[in-house]
mmCIF file of C-alpha atoms and ligand atoms in Angstrom:
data_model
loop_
_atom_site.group_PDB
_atom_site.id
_atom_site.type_symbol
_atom_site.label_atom_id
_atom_site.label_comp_id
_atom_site.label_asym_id
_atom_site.label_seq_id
_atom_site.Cartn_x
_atom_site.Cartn_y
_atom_site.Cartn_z
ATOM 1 C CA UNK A 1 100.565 87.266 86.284
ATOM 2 C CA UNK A 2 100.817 87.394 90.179
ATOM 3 C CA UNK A 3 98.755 90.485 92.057
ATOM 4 C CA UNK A 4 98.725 90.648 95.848
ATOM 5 C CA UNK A 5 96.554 93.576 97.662
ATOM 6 C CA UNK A 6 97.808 94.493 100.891
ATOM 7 C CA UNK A 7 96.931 96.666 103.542
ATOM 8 C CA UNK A 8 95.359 96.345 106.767
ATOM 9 C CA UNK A 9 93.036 94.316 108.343
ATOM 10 C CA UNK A 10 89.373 95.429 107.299
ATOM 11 C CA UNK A 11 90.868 97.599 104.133
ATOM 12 C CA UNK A 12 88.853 95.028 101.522
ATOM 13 C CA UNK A 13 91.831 92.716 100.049
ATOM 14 C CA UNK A 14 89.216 89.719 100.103
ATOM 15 C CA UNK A 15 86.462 91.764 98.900
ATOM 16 C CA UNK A 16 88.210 93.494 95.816
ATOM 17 C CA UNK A 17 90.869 90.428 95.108
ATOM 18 C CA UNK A 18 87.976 88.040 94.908
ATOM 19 C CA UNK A 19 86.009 90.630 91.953
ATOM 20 C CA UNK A 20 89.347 91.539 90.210
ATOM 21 C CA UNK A 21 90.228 87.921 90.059
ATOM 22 C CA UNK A 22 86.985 87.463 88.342
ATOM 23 C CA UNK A 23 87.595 90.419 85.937
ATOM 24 C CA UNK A 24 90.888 89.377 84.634
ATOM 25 C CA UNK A 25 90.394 85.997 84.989
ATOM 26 C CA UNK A 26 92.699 84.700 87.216
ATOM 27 C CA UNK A 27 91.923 82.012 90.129
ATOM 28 C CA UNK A 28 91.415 83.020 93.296
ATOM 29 C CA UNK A 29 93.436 83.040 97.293
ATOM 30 C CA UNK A 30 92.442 84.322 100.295
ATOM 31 C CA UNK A 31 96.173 83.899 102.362
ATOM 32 C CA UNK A 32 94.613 83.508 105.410
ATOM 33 C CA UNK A 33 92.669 80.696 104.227
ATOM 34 C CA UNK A 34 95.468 79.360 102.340
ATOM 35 C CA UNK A 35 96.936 79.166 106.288
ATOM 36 C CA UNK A 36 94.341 77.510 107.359
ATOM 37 C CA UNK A 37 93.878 74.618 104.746
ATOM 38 C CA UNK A 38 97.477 74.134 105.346
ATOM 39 C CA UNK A 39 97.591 73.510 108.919
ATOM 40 C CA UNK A 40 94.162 72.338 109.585
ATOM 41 C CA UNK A 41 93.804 75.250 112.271
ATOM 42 C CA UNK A 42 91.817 78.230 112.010
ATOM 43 C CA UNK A 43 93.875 81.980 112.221
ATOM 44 C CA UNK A 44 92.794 82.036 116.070
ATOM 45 C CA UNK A 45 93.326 78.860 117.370
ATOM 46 C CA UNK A 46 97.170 79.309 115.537
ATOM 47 C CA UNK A 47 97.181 82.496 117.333
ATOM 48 C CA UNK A 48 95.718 80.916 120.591
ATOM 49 C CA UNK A 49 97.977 77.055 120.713
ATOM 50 C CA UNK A 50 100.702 78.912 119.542
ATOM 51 C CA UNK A 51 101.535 82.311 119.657
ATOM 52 C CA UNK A 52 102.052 85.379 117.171
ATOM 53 C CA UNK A 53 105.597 84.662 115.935
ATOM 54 C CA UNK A 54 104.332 80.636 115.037
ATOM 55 C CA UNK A 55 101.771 82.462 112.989
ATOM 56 C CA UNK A 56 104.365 84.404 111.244
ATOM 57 C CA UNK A 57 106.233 81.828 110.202
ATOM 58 C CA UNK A 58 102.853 80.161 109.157
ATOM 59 C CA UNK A 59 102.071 82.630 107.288
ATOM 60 C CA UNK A 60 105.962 83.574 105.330
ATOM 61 C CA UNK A 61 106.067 79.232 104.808
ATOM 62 C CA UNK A 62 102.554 80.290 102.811
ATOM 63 C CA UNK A 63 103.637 83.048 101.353
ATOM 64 C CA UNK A 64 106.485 81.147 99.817
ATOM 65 C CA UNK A 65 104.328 78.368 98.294
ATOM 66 C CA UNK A 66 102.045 81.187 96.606
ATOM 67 C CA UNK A 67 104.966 82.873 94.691
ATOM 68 C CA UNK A 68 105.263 79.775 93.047
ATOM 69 C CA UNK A 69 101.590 79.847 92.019
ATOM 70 C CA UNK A 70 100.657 81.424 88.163
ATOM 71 C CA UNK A 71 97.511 83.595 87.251
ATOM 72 C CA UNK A 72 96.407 84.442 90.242
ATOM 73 C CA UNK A 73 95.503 87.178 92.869
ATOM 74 C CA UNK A 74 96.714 86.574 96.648
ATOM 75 C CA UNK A 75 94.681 88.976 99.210
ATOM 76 C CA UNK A 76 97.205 88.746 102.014
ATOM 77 C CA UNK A 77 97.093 88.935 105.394
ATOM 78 C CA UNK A 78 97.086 92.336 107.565
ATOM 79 C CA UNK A 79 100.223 91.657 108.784
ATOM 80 C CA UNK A 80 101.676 89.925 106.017
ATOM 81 C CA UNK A 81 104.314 92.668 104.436
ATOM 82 C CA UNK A 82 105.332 93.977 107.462
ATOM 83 C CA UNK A 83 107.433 90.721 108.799
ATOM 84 C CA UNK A 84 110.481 89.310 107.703
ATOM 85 C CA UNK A 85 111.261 90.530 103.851
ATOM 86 C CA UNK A 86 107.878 89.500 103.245
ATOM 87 C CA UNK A 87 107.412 92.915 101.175
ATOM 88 C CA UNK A 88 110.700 91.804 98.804
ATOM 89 C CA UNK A 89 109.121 88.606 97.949
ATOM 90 C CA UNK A 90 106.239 89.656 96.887
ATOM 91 C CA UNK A 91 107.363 92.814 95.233
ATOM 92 C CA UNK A 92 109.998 90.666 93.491
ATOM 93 C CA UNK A 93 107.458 87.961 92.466
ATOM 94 C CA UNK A 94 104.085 90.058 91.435
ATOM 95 C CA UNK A 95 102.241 93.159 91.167
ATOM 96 C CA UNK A 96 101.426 94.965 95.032
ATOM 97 C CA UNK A 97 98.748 96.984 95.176
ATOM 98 C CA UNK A 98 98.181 98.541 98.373
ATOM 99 C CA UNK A 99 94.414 99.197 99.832
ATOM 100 C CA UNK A 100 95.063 102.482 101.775
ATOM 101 C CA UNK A 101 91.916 103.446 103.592
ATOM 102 C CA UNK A 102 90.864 106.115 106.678
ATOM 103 C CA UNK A 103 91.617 104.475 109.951
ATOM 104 C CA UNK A 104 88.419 105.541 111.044
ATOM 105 C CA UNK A 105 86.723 103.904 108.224
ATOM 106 C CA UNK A 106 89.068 100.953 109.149
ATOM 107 C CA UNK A 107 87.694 100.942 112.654
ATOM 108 C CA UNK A 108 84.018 100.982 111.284
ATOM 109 C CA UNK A 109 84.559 98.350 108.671
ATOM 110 C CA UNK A 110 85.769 95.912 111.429
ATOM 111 C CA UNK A 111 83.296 96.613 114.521
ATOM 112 C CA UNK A 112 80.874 95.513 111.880
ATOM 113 C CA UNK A 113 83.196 92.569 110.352
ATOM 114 C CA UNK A 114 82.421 88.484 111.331
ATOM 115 C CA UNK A 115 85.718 87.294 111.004
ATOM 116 C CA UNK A 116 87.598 87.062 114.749
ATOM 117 C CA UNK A 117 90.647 88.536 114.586
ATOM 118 C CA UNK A 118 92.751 87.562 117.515
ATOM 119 C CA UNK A 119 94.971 91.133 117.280
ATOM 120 C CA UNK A 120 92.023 93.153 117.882
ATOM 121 C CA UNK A 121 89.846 91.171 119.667
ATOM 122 C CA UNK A 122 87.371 92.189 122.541
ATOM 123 C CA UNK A 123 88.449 95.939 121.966
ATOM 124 C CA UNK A 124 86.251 98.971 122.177
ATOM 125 C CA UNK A 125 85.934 101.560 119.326
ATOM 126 C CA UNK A 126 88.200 104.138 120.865
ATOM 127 C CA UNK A 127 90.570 101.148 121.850
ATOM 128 C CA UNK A 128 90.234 99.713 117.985
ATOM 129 C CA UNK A 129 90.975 103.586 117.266
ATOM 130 C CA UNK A 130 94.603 103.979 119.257
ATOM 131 C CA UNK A 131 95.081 100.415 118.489
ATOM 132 C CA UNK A 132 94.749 100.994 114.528
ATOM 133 C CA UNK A 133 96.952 104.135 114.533
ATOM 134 C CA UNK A 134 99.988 102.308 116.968
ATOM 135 C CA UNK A 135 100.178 99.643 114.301
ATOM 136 C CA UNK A 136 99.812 101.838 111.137
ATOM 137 C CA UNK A 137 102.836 103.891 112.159
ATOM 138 C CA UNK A 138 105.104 100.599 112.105
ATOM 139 C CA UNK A 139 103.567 99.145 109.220
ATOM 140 C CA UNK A 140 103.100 102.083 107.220
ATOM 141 C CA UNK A 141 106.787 101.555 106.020
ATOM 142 C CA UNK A 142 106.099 98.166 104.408
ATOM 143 C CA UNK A 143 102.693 99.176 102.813
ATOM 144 C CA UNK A 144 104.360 102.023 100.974
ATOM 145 C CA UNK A 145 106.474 100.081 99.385
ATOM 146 C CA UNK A 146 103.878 98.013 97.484
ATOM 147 C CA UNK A 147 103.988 98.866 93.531
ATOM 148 C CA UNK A 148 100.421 100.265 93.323
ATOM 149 C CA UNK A 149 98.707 102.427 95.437
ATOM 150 C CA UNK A 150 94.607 102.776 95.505
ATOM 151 C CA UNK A 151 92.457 104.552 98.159
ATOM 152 C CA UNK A 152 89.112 102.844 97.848
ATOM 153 C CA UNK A 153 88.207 99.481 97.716
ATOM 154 C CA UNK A 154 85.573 99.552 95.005
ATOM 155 C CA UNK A 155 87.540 101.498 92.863
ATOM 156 C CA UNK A 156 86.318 100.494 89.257
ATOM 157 C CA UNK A 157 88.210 97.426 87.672
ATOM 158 C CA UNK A 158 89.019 98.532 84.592
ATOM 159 C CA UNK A 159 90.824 101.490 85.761
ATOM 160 C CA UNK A 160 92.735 99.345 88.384
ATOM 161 C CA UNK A 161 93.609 96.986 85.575
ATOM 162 C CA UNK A 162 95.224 99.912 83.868
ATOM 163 C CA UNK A 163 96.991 101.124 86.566
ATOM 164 C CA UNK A 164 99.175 98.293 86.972
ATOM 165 C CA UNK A 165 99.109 97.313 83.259
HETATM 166 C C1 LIG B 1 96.456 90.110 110.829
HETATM 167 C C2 LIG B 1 95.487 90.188 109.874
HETATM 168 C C3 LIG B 1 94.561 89.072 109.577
HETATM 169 C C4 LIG B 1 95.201 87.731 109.929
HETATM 170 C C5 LIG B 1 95.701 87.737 111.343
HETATM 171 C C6 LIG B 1 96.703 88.867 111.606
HETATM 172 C C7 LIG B 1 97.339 91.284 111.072
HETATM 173 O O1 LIG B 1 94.194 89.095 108.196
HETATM 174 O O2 LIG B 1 96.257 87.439 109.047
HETATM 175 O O3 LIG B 1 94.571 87.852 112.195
HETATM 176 O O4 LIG B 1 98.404 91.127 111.690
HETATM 177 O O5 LIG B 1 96.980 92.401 110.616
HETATM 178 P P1 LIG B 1 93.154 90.171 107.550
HETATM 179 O O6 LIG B 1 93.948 91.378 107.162
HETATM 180 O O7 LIG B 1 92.621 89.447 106.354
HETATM 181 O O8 LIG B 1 92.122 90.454 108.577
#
C-alpha cells in the first residue's frame, strides 16, 4: 500500500497524510522533509544556493526513492506532480488522492501558515491571490489526473479509506 495526497501548497497533504497514516496504519513522509534529510538543506536555502530546477531534480531523485518504500503515505510537495512525469510515477506506483480546495481558502490557509515557502514569499494577499490562480491553471492538468479526488481536508477517514479501497 502506497498513498500520496497532492495538491497545492497550503491544501493540507501534511495535515490529513499524517492522521490517515495513523488510521490505516501505515508509517509516515512528509516529501519535503524527506528533501531535506537528504541533502542536509532546508526547501529555501535549496531554492536560494541553487535555483528552482536543482530543486526539481531534488525533489523527482526523492520521489524515486519513495516508490520503492511499502505501507506508507507520501504528502508531496506543491509542485511535485506537475514536473517531469512525476504524475506517472506515482500514479503507476500508489494510490493519488488529490486535495482540491478554494483558492481563496488556499490564500487564507497560507498568510496564516509558518512554513517559508520560497515561491510565494513576501507576497501580499491580492498578489498570493493572482499568484495562486497563474499557477493553478498550469498545474491543474497534473492534479486531475491523480486517482482520487476529495474537496476538504478533514474529510472523515473512514469514508476516504473507502473511496480508494
Ligand atoms: C512547492 C511547494 C512546497 C515545496 C516548495 C515548492 C510548490 O511544498 O515543495 O516550496 O512548487 O508548490 P508544500 O506544498 O508542502 O508547501
Amino acid at each position: 500500500m502506497r498513498i500520496y495526497l497532492i495538491g497545492y501548497m497550503g491544501c493540507g497533504k501534511s495535515t490529513l497524510g499524517r492522521k490517515l497514516s495513523e488510521h490505516l496504519n501505515l508509517q509516515f513522509v512528509d516529501m519535503d522533509h524527506y528533501i531535506e534529510m537528504r541533502n542536509h538543506k532546508t526547501i529555501p536555502q535549496i531554492f536560494a544556493e541553487e535555483g528552482e530546477s536543482e530543486f526539481r531534480k531534488k525533489e523527482r531523485k526523492a520521489l524515486e526513492e519513495l516508490a520503492e518504500f511499502s505501507d506508507i503515505v507520501i504528502a508531496t510537495g506543491g509542485g511535485a506532480p506537475c514536473f517531469f512525469d512525476n504524475i506517472d510515477l506515482m500514479n503507476n506506483s500508489g494510490k493519488t488522492i488529490y486535495i482540491n480546495i478554494d483558492p481563496s481558502i488556499l490564500a487564507d490557509r497560507l498568510l496564516n501558515s509558518k512554513t517559508e515557502r520560497p515561491l510565494i514569499k513576501g507576497k501580499t494577499r491580492e498578489e498570493l491571490v493572482s499568484f495562486i490562480d497563474e499557477t493553478l491553471k498550469k498545474r491543474n492538468q497534473f492534479y486531475q489526473r491523480a486517482k482520487f479526488e476529495i474537496t476538504q481536508p478533514d474529510m472523515d477517514l473512514k469514508l476516504i479509506e473507502e473511496l480508494i479501497s
